[in-house]
Coordinates of C-alpha atoms in Angstrom, one line a residue:
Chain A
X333 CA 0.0 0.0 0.0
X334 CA 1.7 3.0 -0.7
X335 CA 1.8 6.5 1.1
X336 CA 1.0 9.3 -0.1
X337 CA 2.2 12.4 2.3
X338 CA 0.1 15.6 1.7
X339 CA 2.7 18.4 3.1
X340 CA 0.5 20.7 5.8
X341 CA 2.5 24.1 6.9
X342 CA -0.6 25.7 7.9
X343 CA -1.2 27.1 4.3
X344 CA -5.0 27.0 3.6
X345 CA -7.2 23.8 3.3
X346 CA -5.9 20.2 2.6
X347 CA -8.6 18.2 2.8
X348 CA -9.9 18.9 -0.9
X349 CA -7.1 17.1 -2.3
X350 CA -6.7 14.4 0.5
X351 CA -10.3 13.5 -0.6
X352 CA -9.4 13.6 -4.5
X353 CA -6.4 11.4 -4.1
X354 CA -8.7 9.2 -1.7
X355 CA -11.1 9.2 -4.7
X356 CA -9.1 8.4 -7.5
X357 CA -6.7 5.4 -4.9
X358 CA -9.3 4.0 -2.7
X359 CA -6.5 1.9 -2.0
X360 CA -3.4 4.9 -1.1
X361 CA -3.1 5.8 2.3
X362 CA -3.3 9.8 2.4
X363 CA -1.4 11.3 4.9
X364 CA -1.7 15.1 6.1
X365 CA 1.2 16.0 8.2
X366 CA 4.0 18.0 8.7
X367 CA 6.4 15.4 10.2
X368 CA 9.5 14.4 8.7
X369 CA 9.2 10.9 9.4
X370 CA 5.9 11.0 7.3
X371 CA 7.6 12.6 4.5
X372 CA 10.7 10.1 4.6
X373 CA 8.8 6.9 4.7
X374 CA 6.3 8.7 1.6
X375 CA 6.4 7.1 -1.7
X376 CA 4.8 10.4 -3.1
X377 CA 4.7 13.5 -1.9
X378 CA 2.0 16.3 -2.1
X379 CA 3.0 20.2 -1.4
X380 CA -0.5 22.2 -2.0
X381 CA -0.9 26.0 -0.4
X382 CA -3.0 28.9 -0.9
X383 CA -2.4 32.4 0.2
X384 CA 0.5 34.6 0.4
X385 CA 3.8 32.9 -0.1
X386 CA 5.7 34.9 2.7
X387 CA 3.7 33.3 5.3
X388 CA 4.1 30.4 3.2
X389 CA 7.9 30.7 3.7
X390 CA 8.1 31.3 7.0
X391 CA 5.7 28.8 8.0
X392 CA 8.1 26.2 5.7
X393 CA 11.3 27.3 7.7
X394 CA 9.6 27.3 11.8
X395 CA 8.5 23.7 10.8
X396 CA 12.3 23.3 9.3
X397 CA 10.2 21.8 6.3
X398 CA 12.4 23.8 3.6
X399 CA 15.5 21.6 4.3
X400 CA 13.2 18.0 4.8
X401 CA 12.3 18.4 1.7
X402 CA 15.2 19.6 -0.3
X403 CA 17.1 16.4 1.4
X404 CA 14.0 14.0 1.1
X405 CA 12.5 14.3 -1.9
X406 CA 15.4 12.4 -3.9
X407 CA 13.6 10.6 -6.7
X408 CA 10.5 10.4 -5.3
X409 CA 7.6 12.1 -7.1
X410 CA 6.2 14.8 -5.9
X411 CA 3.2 17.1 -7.1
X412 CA 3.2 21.2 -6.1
X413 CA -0.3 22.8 -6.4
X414 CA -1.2 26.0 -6.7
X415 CA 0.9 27.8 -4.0
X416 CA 2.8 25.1 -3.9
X417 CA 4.2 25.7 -7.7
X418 CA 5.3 29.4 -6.5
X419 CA 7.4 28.3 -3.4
X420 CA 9.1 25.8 -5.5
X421 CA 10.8 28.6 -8.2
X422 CA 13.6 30.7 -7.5
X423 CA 12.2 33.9 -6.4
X424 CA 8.5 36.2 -5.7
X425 CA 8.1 40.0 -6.2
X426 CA 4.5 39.1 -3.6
X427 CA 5.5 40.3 0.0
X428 CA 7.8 42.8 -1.0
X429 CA 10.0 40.0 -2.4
X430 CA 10.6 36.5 -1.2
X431 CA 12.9 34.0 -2.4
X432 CA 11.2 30.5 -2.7
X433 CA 13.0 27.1 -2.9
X434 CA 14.6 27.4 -5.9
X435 CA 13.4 23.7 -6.8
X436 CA 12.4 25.4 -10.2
X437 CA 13.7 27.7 -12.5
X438 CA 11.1 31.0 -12.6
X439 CA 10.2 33.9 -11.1
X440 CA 6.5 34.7 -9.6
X441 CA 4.8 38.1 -10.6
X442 CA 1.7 40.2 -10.1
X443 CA -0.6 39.8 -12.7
X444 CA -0.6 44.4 -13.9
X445 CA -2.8 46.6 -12.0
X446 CA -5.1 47.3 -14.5
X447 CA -4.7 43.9 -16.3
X448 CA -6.0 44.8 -20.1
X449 CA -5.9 42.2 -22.3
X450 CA -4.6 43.3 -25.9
X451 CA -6.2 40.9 -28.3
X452 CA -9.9 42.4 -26.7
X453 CA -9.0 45.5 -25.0
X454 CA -11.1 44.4 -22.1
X455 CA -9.9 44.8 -18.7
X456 CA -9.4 41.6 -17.1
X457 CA -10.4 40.6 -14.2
X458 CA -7.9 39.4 -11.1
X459 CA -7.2 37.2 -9.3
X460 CA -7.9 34.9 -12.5
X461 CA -10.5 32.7 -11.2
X462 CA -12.2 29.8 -12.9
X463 CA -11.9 27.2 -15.9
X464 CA -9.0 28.0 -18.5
X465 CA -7.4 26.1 -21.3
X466 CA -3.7 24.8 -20.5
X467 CA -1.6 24.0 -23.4
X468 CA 0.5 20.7 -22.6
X469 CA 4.0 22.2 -24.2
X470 CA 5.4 18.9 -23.8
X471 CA 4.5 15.2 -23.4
X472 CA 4.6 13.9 -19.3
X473 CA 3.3 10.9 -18.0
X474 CA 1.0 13.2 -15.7
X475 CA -0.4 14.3 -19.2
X476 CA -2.0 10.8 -20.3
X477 CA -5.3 10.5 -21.0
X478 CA -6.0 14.3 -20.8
X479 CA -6.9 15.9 -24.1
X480 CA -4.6 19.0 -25.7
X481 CA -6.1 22.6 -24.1
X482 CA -8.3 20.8 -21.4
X483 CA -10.0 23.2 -19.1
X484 CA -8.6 23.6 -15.3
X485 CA -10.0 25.4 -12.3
X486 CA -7.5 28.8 -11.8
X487 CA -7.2 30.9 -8.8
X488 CA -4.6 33.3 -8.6
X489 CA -3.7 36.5 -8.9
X490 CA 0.6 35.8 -9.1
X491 CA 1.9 34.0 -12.0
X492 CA 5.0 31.7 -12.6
X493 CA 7.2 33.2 -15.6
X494 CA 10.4 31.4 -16.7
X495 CA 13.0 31.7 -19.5
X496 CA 13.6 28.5 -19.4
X497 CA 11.2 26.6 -21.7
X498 CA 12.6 23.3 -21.1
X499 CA 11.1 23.1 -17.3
X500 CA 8.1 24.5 -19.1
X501 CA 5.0 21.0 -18.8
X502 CA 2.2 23.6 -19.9
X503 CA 1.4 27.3 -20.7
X504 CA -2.0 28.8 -20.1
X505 CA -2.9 32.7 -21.2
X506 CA -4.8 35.2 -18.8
X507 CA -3.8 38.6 -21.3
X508 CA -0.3 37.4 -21.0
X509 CA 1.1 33.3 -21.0
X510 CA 2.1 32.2 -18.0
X511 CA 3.8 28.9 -16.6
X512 CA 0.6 26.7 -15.8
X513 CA 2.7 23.5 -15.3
X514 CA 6.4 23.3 -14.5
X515 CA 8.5 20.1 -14.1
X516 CA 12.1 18.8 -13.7
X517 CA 12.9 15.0 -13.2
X518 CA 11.0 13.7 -10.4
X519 CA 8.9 17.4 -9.8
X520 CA 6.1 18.5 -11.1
X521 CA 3.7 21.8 -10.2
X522 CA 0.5 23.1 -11.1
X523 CA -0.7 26.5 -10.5
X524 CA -4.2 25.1 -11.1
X525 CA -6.2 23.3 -8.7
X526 CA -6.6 19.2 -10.3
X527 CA -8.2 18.8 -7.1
X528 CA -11.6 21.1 -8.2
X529 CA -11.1 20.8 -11.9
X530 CA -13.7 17.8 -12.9
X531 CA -12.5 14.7 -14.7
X532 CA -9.4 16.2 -16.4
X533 CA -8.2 17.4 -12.5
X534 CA -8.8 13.8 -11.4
X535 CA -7.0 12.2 -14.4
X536 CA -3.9 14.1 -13.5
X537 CA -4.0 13.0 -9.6
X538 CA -4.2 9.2 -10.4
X539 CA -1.2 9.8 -13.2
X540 CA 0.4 11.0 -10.5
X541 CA -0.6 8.3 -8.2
X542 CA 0.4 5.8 -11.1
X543 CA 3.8 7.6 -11.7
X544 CA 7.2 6.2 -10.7
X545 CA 8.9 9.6 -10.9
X546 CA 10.8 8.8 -14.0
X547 CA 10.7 10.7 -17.4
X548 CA 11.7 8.9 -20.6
Chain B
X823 CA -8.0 30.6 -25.3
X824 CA -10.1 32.6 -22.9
X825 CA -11.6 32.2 -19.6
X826 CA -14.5 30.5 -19.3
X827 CA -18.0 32.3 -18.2
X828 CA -19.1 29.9 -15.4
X829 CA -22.5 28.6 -15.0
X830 CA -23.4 28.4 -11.0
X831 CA -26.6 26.5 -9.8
X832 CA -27.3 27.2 -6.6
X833 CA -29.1 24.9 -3.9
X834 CA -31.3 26.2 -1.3
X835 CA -30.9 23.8 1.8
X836 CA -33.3 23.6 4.5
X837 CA -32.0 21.3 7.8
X838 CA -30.4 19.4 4.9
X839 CA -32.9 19.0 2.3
X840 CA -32.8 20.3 -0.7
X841 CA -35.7 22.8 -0.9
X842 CA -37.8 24.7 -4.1
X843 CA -39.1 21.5 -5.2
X844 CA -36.2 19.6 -7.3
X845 CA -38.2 17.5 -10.1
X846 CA -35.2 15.2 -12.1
X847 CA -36.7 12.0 -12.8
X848 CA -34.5 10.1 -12.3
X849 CA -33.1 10.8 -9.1
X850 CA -34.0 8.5 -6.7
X851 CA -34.2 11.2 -3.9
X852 CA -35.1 14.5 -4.9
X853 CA -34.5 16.3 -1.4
X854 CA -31.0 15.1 -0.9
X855 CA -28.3 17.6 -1.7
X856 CA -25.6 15.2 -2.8
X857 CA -27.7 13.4 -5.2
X858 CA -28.7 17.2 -6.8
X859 CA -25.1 18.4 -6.4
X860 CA -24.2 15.0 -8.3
X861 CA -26.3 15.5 -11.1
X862 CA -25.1 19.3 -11.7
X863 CA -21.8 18.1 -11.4
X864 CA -22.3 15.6 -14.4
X865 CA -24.4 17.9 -16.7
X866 CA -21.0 20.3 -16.4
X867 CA -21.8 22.8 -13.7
X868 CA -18.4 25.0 -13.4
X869 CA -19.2 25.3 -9.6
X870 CA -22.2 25.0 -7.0
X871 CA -23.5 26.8 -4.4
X872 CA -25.1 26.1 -1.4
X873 CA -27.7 28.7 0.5
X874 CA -28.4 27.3 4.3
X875 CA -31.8 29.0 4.9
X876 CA -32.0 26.6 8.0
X877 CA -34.1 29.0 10.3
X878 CA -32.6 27.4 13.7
X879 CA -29.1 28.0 14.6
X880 CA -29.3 24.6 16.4
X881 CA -29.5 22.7 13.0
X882 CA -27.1 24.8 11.4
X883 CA -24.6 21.7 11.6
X884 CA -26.8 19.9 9.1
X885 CA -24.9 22.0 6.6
X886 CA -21.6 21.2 7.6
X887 CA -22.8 17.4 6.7
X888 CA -24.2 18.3 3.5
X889 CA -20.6 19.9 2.2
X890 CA -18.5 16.7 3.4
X891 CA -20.6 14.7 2.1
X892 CA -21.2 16.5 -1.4
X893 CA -17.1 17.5 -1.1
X894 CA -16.2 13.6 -1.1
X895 CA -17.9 13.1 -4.6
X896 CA -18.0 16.3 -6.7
X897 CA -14.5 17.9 -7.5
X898 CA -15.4 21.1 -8.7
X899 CA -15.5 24.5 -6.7
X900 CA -18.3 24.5 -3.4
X901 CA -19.4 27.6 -2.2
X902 CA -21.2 27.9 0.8
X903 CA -23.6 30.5 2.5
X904 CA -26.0 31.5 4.9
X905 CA -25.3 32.1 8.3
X906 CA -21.7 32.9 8.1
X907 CA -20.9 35.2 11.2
X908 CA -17.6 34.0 12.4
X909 CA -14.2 33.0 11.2
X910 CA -15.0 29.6 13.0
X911 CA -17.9 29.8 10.6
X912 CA -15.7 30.2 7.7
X913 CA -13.1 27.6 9.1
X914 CA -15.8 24.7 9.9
X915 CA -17.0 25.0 5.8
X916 CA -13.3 25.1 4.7
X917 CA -12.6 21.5 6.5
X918 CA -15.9 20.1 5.5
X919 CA -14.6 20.8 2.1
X920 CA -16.3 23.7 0.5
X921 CA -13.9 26.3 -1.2
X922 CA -15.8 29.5 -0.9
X923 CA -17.7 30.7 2.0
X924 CA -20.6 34.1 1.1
X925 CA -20.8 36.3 3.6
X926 CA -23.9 38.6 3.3
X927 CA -25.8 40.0 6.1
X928 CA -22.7 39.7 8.8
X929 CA -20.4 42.1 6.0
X930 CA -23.4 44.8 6.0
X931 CA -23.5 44.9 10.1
X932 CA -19.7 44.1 10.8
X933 CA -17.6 45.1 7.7
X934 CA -14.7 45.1 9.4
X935 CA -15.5 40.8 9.4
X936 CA -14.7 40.5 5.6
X937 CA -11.2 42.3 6.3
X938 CA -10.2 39.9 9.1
X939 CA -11.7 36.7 6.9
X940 CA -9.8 37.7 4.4
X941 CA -6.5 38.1 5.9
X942 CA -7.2 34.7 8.6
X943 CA -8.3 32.1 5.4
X944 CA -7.4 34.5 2.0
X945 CA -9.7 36.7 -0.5
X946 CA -9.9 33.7 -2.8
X947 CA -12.3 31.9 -0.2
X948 CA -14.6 35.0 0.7
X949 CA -17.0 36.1 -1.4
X950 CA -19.5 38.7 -0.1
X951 CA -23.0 38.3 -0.9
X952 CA -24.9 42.0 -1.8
X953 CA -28.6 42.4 -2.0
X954 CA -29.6 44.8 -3.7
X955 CA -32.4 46.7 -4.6
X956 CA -33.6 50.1 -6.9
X957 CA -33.6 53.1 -4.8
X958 CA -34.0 55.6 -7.7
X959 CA -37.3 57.4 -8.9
X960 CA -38.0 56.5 -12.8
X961 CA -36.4 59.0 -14.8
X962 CA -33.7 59.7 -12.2
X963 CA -30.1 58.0 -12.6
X964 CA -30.4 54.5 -11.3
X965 CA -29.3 54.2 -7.6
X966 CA -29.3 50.8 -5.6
X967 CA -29.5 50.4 -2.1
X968 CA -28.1 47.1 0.1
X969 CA -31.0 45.5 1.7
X970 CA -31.2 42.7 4.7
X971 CA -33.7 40.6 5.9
X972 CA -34.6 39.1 2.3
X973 CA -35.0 42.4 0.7
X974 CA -37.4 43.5 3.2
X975 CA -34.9 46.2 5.2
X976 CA -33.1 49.3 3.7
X977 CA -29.7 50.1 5.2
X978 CA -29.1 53.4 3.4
X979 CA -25.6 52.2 1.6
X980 CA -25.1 52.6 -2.0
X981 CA -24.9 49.5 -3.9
X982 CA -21.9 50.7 -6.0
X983 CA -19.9 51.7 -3.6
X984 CA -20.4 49.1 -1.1
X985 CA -19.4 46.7 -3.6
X986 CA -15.7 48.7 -4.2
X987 CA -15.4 48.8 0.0
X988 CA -16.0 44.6 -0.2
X989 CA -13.3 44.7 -2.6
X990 CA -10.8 46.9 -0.9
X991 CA -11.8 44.8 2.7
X992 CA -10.1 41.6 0.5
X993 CA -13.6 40.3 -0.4
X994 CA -12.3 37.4 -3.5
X995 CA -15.5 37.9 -5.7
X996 CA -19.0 39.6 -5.5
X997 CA -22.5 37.3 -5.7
X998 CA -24.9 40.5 -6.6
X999 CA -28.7 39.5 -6.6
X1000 CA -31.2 42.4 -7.7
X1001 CA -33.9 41.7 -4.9
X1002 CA -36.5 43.1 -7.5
X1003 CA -35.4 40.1 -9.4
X1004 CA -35.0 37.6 -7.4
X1005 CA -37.9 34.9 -8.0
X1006 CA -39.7 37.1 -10.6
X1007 CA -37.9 34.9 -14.0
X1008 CA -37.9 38.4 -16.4
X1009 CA -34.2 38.1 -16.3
X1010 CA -31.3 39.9 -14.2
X1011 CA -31.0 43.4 -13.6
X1012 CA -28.5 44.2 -16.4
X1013 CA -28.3 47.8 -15.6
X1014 CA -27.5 46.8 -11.7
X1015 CA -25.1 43.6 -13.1
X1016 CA -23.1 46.2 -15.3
X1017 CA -22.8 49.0 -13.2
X1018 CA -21.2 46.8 -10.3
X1019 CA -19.0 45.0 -13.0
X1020 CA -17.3 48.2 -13.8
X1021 CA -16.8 49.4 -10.6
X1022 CA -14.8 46.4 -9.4
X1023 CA -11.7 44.5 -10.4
X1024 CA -12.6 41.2 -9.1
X1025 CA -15.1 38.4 -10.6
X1026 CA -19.0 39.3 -10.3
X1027 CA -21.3 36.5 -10.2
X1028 CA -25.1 38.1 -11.3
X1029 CA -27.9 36.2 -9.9
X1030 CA -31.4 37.0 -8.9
X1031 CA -34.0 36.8 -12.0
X1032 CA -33.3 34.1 -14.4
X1033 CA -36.0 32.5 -16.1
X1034 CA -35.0 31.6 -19.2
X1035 CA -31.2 30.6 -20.9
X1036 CA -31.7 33.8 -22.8
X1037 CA -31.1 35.2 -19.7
X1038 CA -28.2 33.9 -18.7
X1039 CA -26.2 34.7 -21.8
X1040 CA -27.6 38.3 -21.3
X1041 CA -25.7 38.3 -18.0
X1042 CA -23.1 37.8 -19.7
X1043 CA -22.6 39.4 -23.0
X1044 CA -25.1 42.8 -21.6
X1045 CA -24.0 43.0 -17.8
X1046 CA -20.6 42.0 -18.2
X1047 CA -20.7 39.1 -15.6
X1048 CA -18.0 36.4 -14.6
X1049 CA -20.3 34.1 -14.1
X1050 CA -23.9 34.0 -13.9
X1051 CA -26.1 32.1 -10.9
X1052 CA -29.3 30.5 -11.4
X1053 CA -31.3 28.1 -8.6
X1054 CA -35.0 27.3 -10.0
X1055 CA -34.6 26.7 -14.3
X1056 CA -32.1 23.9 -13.0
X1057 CA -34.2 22.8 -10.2
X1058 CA -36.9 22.2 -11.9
X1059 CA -35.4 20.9 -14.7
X1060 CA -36.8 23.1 -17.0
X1061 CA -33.3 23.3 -18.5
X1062 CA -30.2 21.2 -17.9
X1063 CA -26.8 22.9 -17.2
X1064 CA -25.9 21.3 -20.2
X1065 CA -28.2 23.2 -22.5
X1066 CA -27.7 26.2 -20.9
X1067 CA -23.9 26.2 -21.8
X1068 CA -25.1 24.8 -25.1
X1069 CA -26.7 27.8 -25.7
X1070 CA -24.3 30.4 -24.2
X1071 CA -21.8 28.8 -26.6
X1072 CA -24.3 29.8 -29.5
X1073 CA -24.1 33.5 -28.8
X1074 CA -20.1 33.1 -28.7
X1075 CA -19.8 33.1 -25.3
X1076 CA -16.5 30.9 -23.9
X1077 CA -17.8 28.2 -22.0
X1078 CA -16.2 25.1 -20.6
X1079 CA -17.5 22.2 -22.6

């Protein structure tokens, strides 16, 4: 039976995802928790958060979280979501500037103040909240299964930017294209939420759940 | 690639039940919110939302029940309101699973609430709920007024500008029902739904009104709204979520298929 360890540093609600992964492995054991045992003895690992990521940060470093997981994540896969996504690139301009975990190449920015999109003219709204189109940029075994420019459940009003396109999973375009999916070896991170986004969010949990952590 | 216009259908629960009379045939229970939730979820609703109108705080749990259980099935967005007073309020929904809390009467009597919601659990879980309702004479420039107690009490602030406070208080989206509206099925309050859309620079859900899918896409394409809420054309089955995205499709709005 293997573990799954949902990573819980305070950061907004888990039990969303806990219940998807439950839904789509009746069989995994879903583990919430903070402890570094939990996270060692994990076969995958799950870091969600919502919210600011300078709480995030702190909360991460009183838990000494930051270092368990830079040493104990090796090769196993893990999943960022959301928040999680942010903390894992290199640096934030939210909270006057925050360096994340530098797990990822990218940088996290403010979507503009107006935000005018210049195809339409309109003035979008943010945070960007609901369903949007991500473009798969590349072929993953978390991808399998879910059609080209499926719809996903968005809510944020930061977005990952990179210049490194080969860490780029999938791009998604709210008046500008942003990083929607980011992976490296045994990491991959979502800024969307699988865990509210229908079938197509499902899919990509039990990939996940089916994945060894290996990219051919 | 756009943004999809959502498509909310809200549930009015009653000490658990389901209430408004929900007619699908072929649910075996027409009164239980997970089966209704269920179906919306499978005809492609982008999100539900739940109204506790329990009348007794005592059975106000109930709720709480209704959202772990519904939260354990459907994986799209939950929003919950009704009686939301307290950040424990707003903490007990959260673990039962829902995503979204609507805070509406406790905003107008305590704004200062929505600012320390926000900052305890984030603006992307607090959405404030405004009632509102035409204050102007006819031939006078609309005005609208926030009104409690189901539309029946006038508190004297501006519609408008309450909606920019919410905003600026770290409210994560407005739900704006035109009390005139509300129940009457000749369509939203366009002028209401447009004039609160420009004023603000996060989503607006319009709701109050719908009686047709005609109206719906109106929301949309004439009031400018984010998303657009309806409870009795999908209770009754007069229309399936479905069809109504059908539709909205047909008059070119983007809609998650």
């Amino acid at each position: 039976m293997s573990l799954v360890a949902v990573i819980d540093y305070g950061m907004g609600n888990l039990r969303s995802v806990a219940k998807a992964l439950e839904h789509v492995d009746p069989r995994a054991r879903i583990k919430i928790t903070d402890e570094a045992a939990d996270i060692k003895a994990a076969d995958h690992i799950v870091f969600p958060g919502q919210g600011a990521i300078g709480h995030a940060m702190e909360a991460l470093k009183q838990r000494n979280l930051d270092q368990i997981l830079l040493q104990q994540m090796g090769h196993k896969p893990f999943l960022g979501i959301c928040l999680g996504l942010q903390v894992m690139m290199d640096f934030s301009e939210e909270d006057g500037g925050t360096a994340g975990l530098g797990l990822l190449p990218g940088q996290v920015k403010r979507f503009p103040d107006p935000h005018i999109d210049p195809i339409s003219n309109e003035r979008l709204k943010v945070p960007h909240m609901g369903w949007n189109q991500l473009h798969q940029a590349r072929p993953h075994p978390l991808w399998q299964g879910i059609a080209q420019d499926s719809r996903f459940y968005f809510v944020h009003s930061y977005y990952v930017t990179t210049e490194d396109p080969d860490e780029v999973a999938g791009t998604c375009d709210y008046g500008l294209p942003f990083v929607a999916a980011a992976c490296r070896d045994n990491m991959f991170a979502v800024q969307f939420h699988p865990e509210k986004s229908a079938q197509s969010g499902l899919k990509l949990l039990q990939n996940f759940l089916q994945w060894d952590g290996r990219v051919d | 690639m756009a943004l999809a216009k959502r498509i909310i259908p809200c549930l009015d629960v009653d000490n658990g039940r389901v209430v408004k009379g929900v007619q699908f045939v072929d649910i075996r229970d027409a009164g239980d919110p997970v089966e209704v939730a269920r179906r919306y979820d499978k005809e492609g609703a982008d999100e539900i939302t739940f109204l506790d109108i329990t009348a007794s705080s005592d059975d106000r749990e109930t709720i709480v029940h209704v959202v772990e259980a519904v939260a354990s099935e459907v994986f799209i967005p939950l929003t919950v309101g009704g009686g939301i007073r307290k950040v424990d309020d707003i903490r007990r929904m959260l673990n039962a699973g829902a995503d979204k809390v609507a805070i509406n009467t406790a905003a107008v009597f305590n704004p200062e609430f929505v600012k320390e919601a926000a900052d305890k659990v984030g603006s992307q879980c607090i959405v404030v709920a405004i009632d509102a309702k035409q204050v102007s004479a006819e031939g006078e420039e609309k005005r609208w007024e926030i009104f409690t107690h189901g539309g029946r009490k006038p508190t004297g602030i501006d519609a408008i500008e309450w909606a920019q406070r919410m905003q600026s208080y770290g409210a994560g989206e407005i739900l704006l029902t035109s009390m005139d509206r509300d129940g009457t099925k000749i369509g939203f309050d366009l002028d209401l739904t447009h004039a609160v859309c420009e004023a603000v620079n996060i989503p607006v859900i319009a709701s109050g009104g719908v009686g047709n899918l005609q109206h719906l896409a109106d929301g949309v394409t004439k009031g400018g709204a984010d998303a657009v809420l309806a409870a009795s054309i999908f209770h009754f089955a007069e229309y399936s979520v479905g069809e109504a995205k059908q539709f909205m499709a047909g008059q070119g709005i983007e809609i998650r298929k």
